[in-house]
Amino acid sequence: MFRLLFQRFAIGLVLLSLAVGCGDNRPKRVPVSGRVLIDGEPLSHGFVQVVPAGDRAATGKIGSDGRFTLTTFEPEDGCVLGTHPVAVIATESIDGSSQRWHAPKKYMDSTTSGLRIEVTEPTDSMELNLSWDGGQPFVEKFDSE
């Protein structure tokens, strides 16, 4: 009897230690989605990248309606809490030697974009406003060397 009780206790202890080891050590995230506008119109190509200091970046593909949903570790798990710089990479490959830019190059780097978001709670209405500042989409050709 004592042996059976001890075996059950030991098995329970092993299972408990395995369950404790399975915890998610990832930073807290909240769902974040929204839209990207350029000069008031939906941006229809590219990706949003949110770059938290010291944490993994969150990314989201921009749909044809300008909407995006952020992913950090798992699909649509959102972004870590805080205020973070943002990049919008809005290029479209045309062929092997050129690409179309759907937003100015400055937005491609979170350190030059001037964009920041504050994540304090789940949201589906985050809005990123970009501007061509008088420019327009353009095609850039690459050297084939």
Coordinates of C-alpha atoms in Angstrom, one line a residue:
M1 CA 0.0 0.0 0.0
F2 CA 2.7 2.4 1.0
R3 CA 4.7 1.5 -2.2
L4 CA 1.6 2.3 -4.4
L5 CA 1.1 5.6 -2.6
F6 CA 4.8 6.5 -3.0
Q7 CA 4.7 5.6 -6.8
R8 CA 1.6 7.8 -7.3
F9 CA 3.2 10.7 -5.4
A10 CA 6.5 10.3 -7.5
I11 CA 4.6 10.2 -10.8
G12 CA 2.5 13.3 -9.7
L13 CA 5.7 15.1 -8.8
V14 CA 7.3 14.3 -12.2
L15 CA 4.2 15.5 -14.0
L16 CA 4.1 18.7 -12.0
S17 CA 7.7 19.5 -12.7
L18 CA 7.1 18.9 -16.5
A19 CA 4.2 21.3 -16.4
V20 CA 6.2 24.0 -14.7
G21 CA 8.9 23.7 -17.3
C22 CA 6.4 24.2 -20.1
G23 CA 5.6 27.9 -19.3
D24 CA 5.8 30.6 -21.9
N25 CA 8.9 32.7 -21.0
R26 CA 8.1 35.1 -23.9
P27 CA 7.2 38.7 -23.1
K28 CA 3.5 39.6 -22.7
R29 CA 1.9 40.5 -26.0
V30 CA -1.5 41.9 -26.9
P31 CA -3.3 41.6 -30.3
V32 CA -2.7 44.7 -32.5
S33 CA -4.1 45.3 -35.9
G34 CA -4.9 48.4 -37.9
R35 CA -4.3 50.1 -41.3
V36 CA -1.7 52.0 -43.2
L37 CA -2.6 55.1 -45.1
I38 CA -0.4 57.1 -47.5
D39 CA -1.6 60.6 -48.2
G40 CA -5.1 59.5 -46.9
E41 CA -5.4 56.4 -49.1
P42 CA -4.9 52.8 -48.1
L43 CA -1.4 51.4 -48.8
S44 CA -2.0 48.1 -50.6
H45 CA 1.5 46.5 -50.6
G46 CA 4.2 45.6 -48.1
F47 CA 4.8 44.9 -44.4
V48 CA 4.6 46.7 -41.1
Q49 CA 7.5 46.0 -38.7
V50 CA 7.4 47.1 -35.0
V51 CA 10.8 47.1 -33.4
P52 CA 10.6 46.9 -29.5
A53 CA 14.0 47.6 -27.8
G54 CA 15.4 44.3 -26.6
D55 CA 12.5 42.2 -27.8
R56 CA 11.6 40.4 -31.0
A57 CA 10.1 42.5 -33.8
A58 CA 6.4 42.1 -34.7
T59 CA 5.5 42.1 -38.3
G60 CA 2.3 42.2 -40.3
K61 CA 1.5 41.9 -44.0
I62 CA -0.4 44.8 -45.4
G63 CA -3.5 43.7 -47.3
S64 CA -5.1 45.4 -50.4
D65 CA -7.3 47.4 -48.1
G66 CA -4.3 48.7 -46.1
R67 CA -5.1 46.5 -43.1
F68 CA -2.4 44.6 -41.1
T69 CA -2.3 42.3 -38.1
L70 CA 0.9 42.0 -36.1
T71 CA 2.7 38.7 -35.3
T72 CA 5.6 38.2 -32.9
F73 CA 6.0 34.5 -32.2
E74 CA 2.7 32.9 -33.4
P75 CA 0.2 34.0 -36.0
E76 CA -1.6 37.2 -34.9
D77 CA -0.3 37.1 -31.3
G78 CA 0.3 40.8 -31.5
C79 CA 3.1 43.0 -30.1
V80 CA 4.7 43.5 -26.7
L81 CA 3.5 46.4 -24.6
G82 CA 5.3 49.8 -24.8
T83 CA 6.1 52.6 -27.2
H84 CA 8.0 51.3 -30.3
P85 CA 9.5 52.6 -33.5
V86 CA 7.9 51.3 -36.7
A87 CA 9.1 50.6 -40.3
V88 CA 6.8 50.1 -43.3
I89 CA 8.5 48.2 -46.1
A90 CA 6.4 48.8 -49.2
T91 CA 8.1 47.4 -52.2
E92 CA 6.9 45.1 -55.0
S93 CA 9.2 43.1 -57.1
I94 CA 8.6 43.7 -60.8
D95 CA 11.2 41.4 -62.2
G96 CA 14.7 40.2 -61.3
S97 CA 16.2 43.6 -61.8
S98 CA 13.7 46.2 -60.6
Q99 CA 11.1 46.9 -57.9
R100 CA 8.3 49.4 -57.4
W101 CA 8.3 51.5 -54.3
H102 CA 4.8 52.2 -52.9
A103 CA 6.1 54.4 -50.1
P104 CA 9.2 56.6 -49.7
K105 CA 12.4 54.8 -48.7
K106 CA 12.6 56.6 -45.4
Y107 CA 9.8 54.5 -44.0
M108 CA 11.7 51.3 -44.6
D109 CA 13.9 51.8 -41.6
S110 CA 12.4 52.2 -38.1
T111 CA 15.2 54.7 -37.2
T112 CA 14.4 57.0 -40.1
S113 CA 10.6 56.5 -40.5
G114 CA 9.5 58.9 -37.8
L115 CA 6.7 56.4 -37.0
R116 CA 6.1 55.2 -33.4
I117 CA 3.2 53.3 -31.9
E118 CA 2.1 53.0 -28.3
V119 CA 0.8 49.6 -27.3
T120 CA -1.1 49.7 -24.0
E121 CA -4.0 47.3 -24.7
P122 CA -5.4 45.2 -27.5
T123 CA -6.5 47.2 -30.5
D124 CA -7.8 46.7 -34.0
S125 CA -7.7 50.4 -34.9
M126 CA -4.0 51.3 -35.0
E127 CA -3.4 53.8 -37.8
L128 CA -0.1 54.6 -39.5
N129 CA -0.1 57.7 -41.7
L130 CA 2.6 58.0 -44.3
S131 CA 3.1 60.7 -46.9
W132 CA 4.8 61.1 -50.2
D133 CA 5.5 64.7 -49.5
G134 CA 4.9 65.6 -53.1
G135 CA 6.6 62.4 -54.5
Q136 CA 4.9 59.4 -56.0
P137 CA 5.5 55.6 -56.5
F138 CA 8.5 54.9 -58.6
V139 CA 10.4 52.0 -60.1
E140 CA 14.1 51.4 -59.2
K141 CA 16.3 49.3 -61.4
F142 CA 19.2 47.3 -60.1
D143 CA 22.6 46.7 -61.8
S144 CA 22.9 43.1 -63.0
E145 CA 26.6 42.8 -62.2

